[in-house]
CSV table of C-alpha atoms in Angstrom, one decimal:
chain,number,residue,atom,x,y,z
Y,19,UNK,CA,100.5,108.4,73.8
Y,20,UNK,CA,104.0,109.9,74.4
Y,21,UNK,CA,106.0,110.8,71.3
Y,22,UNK,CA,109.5,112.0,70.6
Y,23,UNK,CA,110.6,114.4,67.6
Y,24,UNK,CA,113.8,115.0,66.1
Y,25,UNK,CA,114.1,118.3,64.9
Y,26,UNK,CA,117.4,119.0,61.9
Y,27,UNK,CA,117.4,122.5,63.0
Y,28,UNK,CA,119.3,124.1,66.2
Y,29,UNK,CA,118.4,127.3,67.5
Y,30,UNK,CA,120.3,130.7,66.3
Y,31,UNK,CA,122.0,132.5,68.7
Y,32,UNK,CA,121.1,135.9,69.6
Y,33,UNK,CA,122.2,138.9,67.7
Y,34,UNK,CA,124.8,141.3,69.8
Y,35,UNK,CA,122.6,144.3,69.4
Y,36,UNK,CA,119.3,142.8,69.9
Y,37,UNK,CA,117.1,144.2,72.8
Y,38,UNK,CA,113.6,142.6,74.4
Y,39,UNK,CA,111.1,145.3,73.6
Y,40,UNK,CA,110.2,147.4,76.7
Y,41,UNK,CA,106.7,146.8,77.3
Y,42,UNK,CA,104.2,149.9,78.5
Y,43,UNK,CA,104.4,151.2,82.0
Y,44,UNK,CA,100.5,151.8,81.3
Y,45,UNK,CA,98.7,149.8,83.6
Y,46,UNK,CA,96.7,148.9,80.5
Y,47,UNK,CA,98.1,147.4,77.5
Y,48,UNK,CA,95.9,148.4,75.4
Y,49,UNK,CA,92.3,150.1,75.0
Y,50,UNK,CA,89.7,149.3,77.9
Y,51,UNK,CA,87.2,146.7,76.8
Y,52,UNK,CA,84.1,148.0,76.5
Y,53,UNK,CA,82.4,145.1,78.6
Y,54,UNK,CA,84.6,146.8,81.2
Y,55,UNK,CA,88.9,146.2,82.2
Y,56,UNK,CA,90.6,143.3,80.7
Y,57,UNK,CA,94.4,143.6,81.2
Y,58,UNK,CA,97.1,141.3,79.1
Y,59,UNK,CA,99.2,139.6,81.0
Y,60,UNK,CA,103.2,140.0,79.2
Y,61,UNK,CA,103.0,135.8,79.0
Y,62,UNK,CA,102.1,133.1,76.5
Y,63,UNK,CA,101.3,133.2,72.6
Y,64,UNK,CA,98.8,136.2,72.9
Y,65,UNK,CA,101.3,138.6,74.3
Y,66,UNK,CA,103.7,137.7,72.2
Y,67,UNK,CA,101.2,137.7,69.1
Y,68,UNK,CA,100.3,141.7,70.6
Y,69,UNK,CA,104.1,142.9,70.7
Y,70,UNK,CA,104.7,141.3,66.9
Y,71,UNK,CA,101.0,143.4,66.4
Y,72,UNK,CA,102.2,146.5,68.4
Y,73,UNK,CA,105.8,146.3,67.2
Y,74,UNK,CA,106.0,145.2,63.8
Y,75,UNK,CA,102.5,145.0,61.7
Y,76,UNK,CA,101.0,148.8,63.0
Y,77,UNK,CA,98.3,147.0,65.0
Y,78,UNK,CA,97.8,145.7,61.1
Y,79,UNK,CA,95.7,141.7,61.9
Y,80,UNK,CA,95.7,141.2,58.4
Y,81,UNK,CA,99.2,142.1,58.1
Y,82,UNK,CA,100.1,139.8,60.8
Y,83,UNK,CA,98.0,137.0,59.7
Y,84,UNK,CA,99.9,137.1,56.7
Y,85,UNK,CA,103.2,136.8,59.0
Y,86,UNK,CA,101.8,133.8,60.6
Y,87,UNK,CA,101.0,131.8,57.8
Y,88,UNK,CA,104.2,132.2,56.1
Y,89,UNK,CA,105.9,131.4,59.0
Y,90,UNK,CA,104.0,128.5,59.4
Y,91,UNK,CA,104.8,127.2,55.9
Y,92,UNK,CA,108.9,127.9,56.7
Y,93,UNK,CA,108.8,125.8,59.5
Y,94,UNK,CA,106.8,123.3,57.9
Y,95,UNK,CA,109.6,122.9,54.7
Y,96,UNK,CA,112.2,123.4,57.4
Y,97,UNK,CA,110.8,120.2,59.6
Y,98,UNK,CA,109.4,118.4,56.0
Y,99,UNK,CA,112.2,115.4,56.7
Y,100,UNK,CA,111.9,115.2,60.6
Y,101,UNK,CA,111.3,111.9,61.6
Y,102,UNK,CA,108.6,111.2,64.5
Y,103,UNK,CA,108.8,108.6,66.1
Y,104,UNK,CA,105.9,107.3,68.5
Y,105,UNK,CA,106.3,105.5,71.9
Y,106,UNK,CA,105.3,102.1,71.5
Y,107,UNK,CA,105.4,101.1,74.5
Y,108,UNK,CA,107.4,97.4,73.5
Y,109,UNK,CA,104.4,95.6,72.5
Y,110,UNK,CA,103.0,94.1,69.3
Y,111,UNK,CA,105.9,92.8,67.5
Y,112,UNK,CA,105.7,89.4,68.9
Y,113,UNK,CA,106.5,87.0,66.3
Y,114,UNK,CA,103.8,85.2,64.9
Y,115,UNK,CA,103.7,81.6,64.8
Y,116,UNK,CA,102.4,79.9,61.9
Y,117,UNK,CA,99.7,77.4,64.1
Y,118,UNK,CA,99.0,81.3,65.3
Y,119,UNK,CA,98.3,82.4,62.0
Y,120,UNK,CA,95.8,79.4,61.5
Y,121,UNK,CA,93.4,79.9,63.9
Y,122,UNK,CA,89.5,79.1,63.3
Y,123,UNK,CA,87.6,82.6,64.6
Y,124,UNK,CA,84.9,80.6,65.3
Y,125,UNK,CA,86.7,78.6,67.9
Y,126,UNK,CA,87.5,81.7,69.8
Y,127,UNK,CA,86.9,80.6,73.1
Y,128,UNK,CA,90.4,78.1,72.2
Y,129,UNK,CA,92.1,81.0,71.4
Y,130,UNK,CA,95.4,82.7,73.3
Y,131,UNK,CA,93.8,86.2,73.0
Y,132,UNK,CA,96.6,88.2,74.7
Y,133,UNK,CA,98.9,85.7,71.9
Y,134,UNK,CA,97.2,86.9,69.3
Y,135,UNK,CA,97.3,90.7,70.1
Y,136,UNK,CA,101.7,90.0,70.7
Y,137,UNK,CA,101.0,90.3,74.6
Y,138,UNK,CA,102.4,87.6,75.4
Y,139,UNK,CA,105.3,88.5,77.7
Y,140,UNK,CA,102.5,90.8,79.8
Y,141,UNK,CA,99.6,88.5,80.1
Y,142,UNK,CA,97.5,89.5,82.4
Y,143,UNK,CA,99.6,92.5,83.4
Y,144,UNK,CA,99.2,94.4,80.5
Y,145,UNK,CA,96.9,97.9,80.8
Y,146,UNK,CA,95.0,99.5,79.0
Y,147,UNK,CA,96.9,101.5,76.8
Y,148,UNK,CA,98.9,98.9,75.9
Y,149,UNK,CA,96.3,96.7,74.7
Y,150,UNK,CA,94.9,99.5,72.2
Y,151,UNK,CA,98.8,100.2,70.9
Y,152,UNK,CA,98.8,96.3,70.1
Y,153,UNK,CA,96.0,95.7,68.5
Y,154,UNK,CA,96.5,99.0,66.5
Y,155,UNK,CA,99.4,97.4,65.0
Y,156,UNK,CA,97.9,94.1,64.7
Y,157,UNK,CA,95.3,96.0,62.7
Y,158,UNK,CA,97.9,97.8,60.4
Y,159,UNK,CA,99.4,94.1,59.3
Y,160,UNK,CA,96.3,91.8,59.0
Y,161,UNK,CA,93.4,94.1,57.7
Y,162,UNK,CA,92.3,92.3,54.6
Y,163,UNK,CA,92.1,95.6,52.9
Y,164,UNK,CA,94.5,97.7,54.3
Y,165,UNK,CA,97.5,98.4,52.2
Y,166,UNK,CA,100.4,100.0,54.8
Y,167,UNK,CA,103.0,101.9,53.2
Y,168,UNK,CA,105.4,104.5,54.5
Y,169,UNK,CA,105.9,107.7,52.9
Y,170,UNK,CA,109.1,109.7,52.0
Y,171,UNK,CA,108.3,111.9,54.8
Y,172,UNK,CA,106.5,110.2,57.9
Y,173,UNK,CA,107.8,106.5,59.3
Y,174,UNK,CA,106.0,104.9,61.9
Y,175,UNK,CA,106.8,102.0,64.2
Y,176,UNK,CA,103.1,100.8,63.4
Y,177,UNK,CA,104.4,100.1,60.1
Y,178,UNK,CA,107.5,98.8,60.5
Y,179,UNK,CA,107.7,95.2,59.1
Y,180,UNK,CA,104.6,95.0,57.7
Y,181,UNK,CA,103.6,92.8,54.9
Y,182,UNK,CA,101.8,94.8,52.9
Y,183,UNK,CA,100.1,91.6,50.4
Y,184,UNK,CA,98.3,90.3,53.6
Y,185,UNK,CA,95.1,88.7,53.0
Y,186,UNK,CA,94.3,87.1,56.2
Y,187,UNK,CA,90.7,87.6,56.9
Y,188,UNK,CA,90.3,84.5,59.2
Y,189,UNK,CA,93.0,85.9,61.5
Y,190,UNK,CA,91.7,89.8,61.2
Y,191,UNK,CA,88.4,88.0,62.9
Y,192,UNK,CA,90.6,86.3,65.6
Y,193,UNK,CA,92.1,89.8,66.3
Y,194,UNK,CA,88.7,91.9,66.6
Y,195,UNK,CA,87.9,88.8,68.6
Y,196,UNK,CA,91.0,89.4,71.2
Y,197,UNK,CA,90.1,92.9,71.2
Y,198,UNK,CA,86.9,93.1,72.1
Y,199,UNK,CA,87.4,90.5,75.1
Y,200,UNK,CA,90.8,92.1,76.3
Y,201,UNK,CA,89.1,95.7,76.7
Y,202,UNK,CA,86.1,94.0,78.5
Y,203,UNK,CA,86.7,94.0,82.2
Y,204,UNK,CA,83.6,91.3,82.7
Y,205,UNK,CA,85.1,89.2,79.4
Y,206,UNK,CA,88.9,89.4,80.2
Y,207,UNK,CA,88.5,88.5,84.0
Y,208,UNK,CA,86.6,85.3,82.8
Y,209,UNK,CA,89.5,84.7,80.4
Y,210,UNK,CA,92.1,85.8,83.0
Y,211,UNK,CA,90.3,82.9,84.9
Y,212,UNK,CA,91.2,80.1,82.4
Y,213,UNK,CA,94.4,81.8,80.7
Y,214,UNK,CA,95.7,78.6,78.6
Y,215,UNK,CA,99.4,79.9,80.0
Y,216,UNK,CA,98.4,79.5,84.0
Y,217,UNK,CA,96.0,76.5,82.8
Y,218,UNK,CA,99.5,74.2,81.5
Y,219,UNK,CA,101.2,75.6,84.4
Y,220,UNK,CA,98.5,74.5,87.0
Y,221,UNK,CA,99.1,70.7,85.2
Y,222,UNK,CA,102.9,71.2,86.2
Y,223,UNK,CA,102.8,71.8,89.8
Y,224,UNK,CA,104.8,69.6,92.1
Y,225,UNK,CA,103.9,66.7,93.7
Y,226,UNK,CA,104.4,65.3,97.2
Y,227,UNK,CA,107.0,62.5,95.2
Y,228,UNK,CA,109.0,65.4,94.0
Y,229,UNK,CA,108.8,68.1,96.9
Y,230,UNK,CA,110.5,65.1,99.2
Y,231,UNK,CA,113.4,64.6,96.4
Y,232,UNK,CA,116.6,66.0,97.3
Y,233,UNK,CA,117.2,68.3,94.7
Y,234,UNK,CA,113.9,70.2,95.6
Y,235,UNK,CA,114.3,73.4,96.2
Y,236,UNK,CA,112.2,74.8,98.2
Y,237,UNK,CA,111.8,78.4,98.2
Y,238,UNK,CA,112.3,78.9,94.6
Y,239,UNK,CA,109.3,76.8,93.5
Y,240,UNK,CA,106.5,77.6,96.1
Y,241,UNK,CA,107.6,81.1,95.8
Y,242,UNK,CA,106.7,80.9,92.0
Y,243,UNK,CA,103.5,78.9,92.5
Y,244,UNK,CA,102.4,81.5,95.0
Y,245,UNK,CA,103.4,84.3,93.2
Y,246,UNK,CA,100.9,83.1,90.5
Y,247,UNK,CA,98.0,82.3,92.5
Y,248,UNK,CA,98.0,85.8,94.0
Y,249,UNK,CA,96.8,87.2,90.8
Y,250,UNK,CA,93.4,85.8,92.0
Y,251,UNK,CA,93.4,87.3,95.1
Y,252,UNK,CA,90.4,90.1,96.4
Y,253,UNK,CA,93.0,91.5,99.0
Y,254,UNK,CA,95.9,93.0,97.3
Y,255,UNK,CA,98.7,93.0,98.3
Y,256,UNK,CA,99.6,89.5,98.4
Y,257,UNK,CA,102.1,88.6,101.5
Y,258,UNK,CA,105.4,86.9,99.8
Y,259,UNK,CA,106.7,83.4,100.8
Y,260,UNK,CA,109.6,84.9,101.9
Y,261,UNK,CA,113.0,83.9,102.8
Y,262,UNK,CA,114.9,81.3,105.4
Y,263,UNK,CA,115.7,83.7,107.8
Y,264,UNK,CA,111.6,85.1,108.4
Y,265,UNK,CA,110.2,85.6,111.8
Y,266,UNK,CA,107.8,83.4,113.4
Y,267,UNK,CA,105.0,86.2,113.3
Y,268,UNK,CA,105.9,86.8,109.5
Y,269,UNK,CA,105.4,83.0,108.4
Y,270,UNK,CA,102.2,82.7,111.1
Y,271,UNK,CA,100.9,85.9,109.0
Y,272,UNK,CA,101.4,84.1,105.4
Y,273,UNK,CA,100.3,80.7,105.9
Y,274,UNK,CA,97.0,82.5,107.4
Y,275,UNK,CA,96.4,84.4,104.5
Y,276,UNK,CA,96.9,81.4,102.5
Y,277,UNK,CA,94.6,79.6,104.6
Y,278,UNK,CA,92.1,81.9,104.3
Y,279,UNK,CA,92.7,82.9,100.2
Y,280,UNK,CA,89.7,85.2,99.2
Y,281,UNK,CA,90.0,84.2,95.4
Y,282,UNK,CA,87.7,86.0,92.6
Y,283,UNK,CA,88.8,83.4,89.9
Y,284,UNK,CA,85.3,82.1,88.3
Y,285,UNK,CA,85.0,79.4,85.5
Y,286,UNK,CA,81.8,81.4,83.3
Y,287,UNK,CA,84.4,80.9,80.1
Y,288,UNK,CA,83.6,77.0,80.0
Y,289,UNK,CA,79.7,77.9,80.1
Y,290,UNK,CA,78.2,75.3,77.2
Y,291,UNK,CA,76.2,78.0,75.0
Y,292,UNK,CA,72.3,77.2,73.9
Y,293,UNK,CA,72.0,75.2,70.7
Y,294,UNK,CA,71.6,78.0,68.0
Y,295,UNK,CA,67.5,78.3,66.7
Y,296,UNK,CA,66.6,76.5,70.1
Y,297,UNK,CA,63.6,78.5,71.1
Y,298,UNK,CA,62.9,75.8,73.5
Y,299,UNK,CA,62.7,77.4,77.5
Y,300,UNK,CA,63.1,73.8,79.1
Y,301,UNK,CA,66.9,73.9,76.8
Y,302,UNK,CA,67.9,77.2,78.3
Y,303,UNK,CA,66.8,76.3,81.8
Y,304,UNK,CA,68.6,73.1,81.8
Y,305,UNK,CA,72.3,74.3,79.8
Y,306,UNK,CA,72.1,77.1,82.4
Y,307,UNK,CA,71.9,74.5,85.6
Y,308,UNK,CA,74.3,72.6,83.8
Y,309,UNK,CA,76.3,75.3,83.6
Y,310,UNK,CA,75.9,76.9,87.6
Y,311,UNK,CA,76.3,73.2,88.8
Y,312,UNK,CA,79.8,72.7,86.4
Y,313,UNK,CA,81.3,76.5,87.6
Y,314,UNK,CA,80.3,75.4,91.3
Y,315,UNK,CA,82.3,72.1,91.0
Y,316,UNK,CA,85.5,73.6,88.9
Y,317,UNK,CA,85.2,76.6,91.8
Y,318,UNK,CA,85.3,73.3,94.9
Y,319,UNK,CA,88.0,72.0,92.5
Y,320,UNK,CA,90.3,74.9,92.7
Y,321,UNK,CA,89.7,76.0,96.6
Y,322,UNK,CA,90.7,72.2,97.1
Y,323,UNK,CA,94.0,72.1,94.7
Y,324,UNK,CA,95.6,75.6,96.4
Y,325,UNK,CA,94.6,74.5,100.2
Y,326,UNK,CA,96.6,71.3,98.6
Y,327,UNK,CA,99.8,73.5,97.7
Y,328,UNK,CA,99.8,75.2,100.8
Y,329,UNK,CA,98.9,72.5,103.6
Y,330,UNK,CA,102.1,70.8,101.3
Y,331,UNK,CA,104.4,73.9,101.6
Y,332,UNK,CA,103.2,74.0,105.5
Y,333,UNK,CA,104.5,70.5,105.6
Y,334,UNK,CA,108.3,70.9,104.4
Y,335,UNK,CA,109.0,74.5,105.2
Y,336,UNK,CA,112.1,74.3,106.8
Y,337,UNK,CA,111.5,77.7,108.8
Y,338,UNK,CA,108.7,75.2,110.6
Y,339,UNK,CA,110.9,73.1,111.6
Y,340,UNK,CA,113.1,75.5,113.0
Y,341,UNK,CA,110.7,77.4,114.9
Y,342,UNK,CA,109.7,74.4,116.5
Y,343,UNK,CA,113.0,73.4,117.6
Y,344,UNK,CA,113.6,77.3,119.0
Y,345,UNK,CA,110.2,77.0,120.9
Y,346,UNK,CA,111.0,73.1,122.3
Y,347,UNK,CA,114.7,74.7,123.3
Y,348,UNK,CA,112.7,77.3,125.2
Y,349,UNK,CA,110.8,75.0,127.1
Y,350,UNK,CA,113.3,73.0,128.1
Y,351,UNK,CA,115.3,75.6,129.0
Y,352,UNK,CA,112.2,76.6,131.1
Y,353,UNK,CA,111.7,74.0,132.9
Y,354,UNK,CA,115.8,73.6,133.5
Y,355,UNK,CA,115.0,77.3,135.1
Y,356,UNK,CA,117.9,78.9,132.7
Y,357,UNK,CA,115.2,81.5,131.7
Y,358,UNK,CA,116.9,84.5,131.0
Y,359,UNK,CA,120.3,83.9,132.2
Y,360,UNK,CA,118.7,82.8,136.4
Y,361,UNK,CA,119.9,80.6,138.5
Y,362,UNK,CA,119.2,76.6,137.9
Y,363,UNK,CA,115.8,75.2,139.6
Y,364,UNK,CA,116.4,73.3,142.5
Y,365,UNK,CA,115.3,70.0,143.4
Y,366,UNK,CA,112.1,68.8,145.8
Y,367,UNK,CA,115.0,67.3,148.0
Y,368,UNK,CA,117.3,70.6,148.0
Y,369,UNK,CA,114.0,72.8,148.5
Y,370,UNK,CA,113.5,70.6,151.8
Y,371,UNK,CA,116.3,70.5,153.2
Y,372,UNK,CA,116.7,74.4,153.0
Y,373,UNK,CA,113.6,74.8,154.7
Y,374,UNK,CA,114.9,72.8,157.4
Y,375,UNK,CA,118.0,74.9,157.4
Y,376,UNK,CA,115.4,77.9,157.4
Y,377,UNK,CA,113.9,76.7,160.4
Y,378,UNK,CA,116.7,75.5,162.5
Y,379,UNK,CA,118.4,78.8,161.9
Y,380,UNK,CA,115.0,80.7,163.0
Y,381,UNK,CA,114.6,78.6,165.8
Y,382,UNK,CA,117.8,79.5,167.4
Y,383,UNK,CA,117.5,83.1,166.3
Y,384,UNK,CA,113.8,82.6,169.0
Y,385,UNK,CA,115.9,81.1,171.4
Y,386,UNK,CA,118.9,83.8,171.8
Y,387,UNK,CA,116.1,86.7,171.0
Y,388,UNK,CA,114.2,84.9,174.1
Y,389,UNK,CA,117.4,84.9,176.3
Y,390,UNK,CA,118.2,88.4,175.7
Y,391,UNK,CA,114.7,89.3,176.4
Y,392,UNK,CA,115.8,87.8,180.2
Y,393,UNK,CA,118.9,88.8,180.5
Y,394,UNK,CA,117.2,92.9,179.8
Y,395,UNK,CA,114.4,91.8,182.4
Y,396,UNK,CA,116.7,90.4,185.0
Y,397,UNK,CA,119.2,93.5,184.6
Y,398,UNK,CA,116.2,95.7,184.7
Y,399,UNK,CA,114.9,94.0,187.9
Y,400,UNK,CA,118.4,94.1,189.5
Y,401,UNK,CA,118.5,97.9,188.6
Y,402,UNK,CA,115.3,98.9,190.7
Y,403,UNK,CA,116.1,96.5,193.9
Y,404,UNK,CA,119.5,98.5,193.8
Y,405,UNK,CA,117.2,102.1,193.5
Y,406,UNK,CA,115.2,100.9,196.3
Y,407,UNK,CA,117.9,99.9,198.3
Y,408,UNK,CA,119.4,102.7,197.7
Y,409,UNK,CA,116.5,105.0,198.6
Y,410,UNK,CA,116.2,103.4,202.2
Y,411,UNK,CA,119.2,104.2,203.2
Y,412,UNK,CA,118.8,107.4,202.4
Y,413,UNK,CA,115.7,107.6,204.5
Y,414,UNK,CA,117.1,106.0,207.5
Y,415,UNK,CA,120.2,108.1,207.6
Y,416,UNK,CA,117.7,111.2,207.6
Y,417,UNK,CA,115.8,109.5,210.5
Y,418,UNK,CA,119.0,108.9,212.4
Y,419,UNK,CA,120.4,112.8,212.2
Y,420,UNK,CA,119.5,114.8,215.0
Y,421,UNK,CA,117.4,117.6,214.8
């Protein structure tokens, strides 16, 4: 447990002519140890405690001993009005209500336990440490024959306010009671189950009449009942509901979780308990079934009422509706052919008569290809008449030449 203490003293300054002792250049401090080397390291309370010996007392330990205690008794009339105070930690001062006060111990299973112990305001939240710091106090105020006081020296915060002509047996009971089921993992997760808090608020929740009212707001409710059923949750963290503005991928990834909601929340607290001095086996077998069959139905019960909440959040989440409308804008859009800023889609009668464009245009291209093809083969033709023409000539005017 932290703890803070105020000290009425300040420390003295140092003296102008003071000068830290030199210690030895030795390698060893002092004597070898027979068992073999054991140097002192210059740190801590034992090297200080060996300087005061080496410096002041003549290696004297009864001398110093006697320094020690009466320093110990100056400091303690020097810090004899100090006040401690101890850390708290802000819980245990709940006030008490009087139908609080009143409780019957033996109708402990009816009982706020963390209301009792002033945990109100933590619930299930609240640790260990916590737990033990409230009931400590509760302890202080209700033991039957405890009689708190504070002394001239010491005040606590565990005694602040206390009513020191407390009685209250019955409610010391309910408070051993709390304890023992708050620092029981087992027995505070079967409480935790059925807290009376989450128990009124689960009779609260909205209904389809109000979530289709105007004034219903959407986000701030379901992301309170949510919020609160995640407590019961074996997968931790708990996605949030989130805002207006989330992704498609980011509601997808809630409403599956949701969907899927792996809850540890049992119902063993409501367990009828055997008629006390019944010996009888066929009685124990039967309040036992009873008891399987009546957690297996509260269990269906509760799976049913949160698949409830969320197929109704499913159903007026306005991001749903927008996502919707962003996917049937994209299909449109899609079939329009304005995907990404393209050109619009043509129609079947545009797409034909372009291909008959194509074709005319490719048929003409054929024909002129064709006539150039023979034009080349009639120039080529004309070329080699002209070479042989040319070549006879020549051959007859060699004939004709005499020899």
């Amino acid at each position: 447990m932290a703890a803070t203490q105020i000290l009425s003293i300040s420390a003295p300054a140092v003296p102008d002519n003071y000068s830290p002792p030199t210690p030895s250049t030795s390698a060893r401090i002092s004597q070898p140890h027979p068992a073999g080397h054991r140097s002192l390291l210059p740190i801590g309370r034992a090297y200080l405690n060996h300087l005061r010996l080496s410096l002041h007392h003549s290696h004297s330990f009864s001398s110093l001993d006697k320094h020690l205690d009466a320093e110990r008794e100056r400091l303690g009339k020097l810090h004899e009005n100090d006040i401690v105070i101890e850390d708290d930690l802000g819980v245990g001062d709940e006030e008490e209500a009087p139908e609080l006060l009143e409780l019957d111990p033996k109708e402990w299973k009816k009982q706020d336990h963390y209301a009792v112990l002033g945990l109100s305001h933590l619930r299930y939240k609240a640790n260990a440490d916590q737990i033990k710091i409230a009931h400590r106090k509760k302890v202080l105020k209700h033991h039957p024959d405890k009689k708190a006081g504070t002394n001239s020296h010491t005040e606590s915060v565990y005694l602040a306010g206390v009513n020191q002509n407390t009685n209250d047996d019955a409610f010391f009971k309910c408070i051993q009671k709390a304890h023992e089921i708050l620092t029981n993992a087992e027995r505070r997760r079967q409480f935790d189950s059925v807290d009376p808090v989450f128990v009124e608020f689960e009779e609260e929740l909205p209904t389809a009449t109000e979530i289709k009212s105007k004034n219903f707001d959407f986000f701030k409710t379901f992301t309170h009942v949510f919020e609160l059923y995640a407590r019961f949750s074996k997968v931790q963290p708990v996605p949030g509901l989130g805002d207006i503005d989330a992704t498609k991928e980011e509601v997808e990834s809630f409403y599956d979780f949701w969907y899927n909601f792996d809850s540890w929340r049992s119902f063993e607290w409501y367990d009828k308990e055997v008629n006390e001095g019944s010996d009888n086996r066929d009685d124990k077998r039967y309040t036992e079934k009873k008891n399987k069959s009546e957690r297996a139905r509260r269990k269906k019960e509760d799976i049913a009422k949160l698949r409830n909440l969320v197929d109704m959040s499913l159903g007026i989440d306005p991001r749903i509706k927008r996502i919707k409308q962003q996917e049937k804008e994209a299909r449109d859009a899609k079939k329009r052919g304005v995907v990404n800023g393209g050109p619009p889609k043509k129609t079947k009668a545009q797409e034909e008569e372009e291909k008959k464009k194509a074709e005319a245009e490719a048929k003409v291209r054929e024909e002129a290809e064709s006539a150039a093809r023979a034009e080349a083969k009639r120039q080529k033709t004309a070329a080699a008449n002209a070479a042989k023409k040319a070549r006879r000539q020549q051959r007859a005017v060699e004939e004709g030449a005499p020899s």
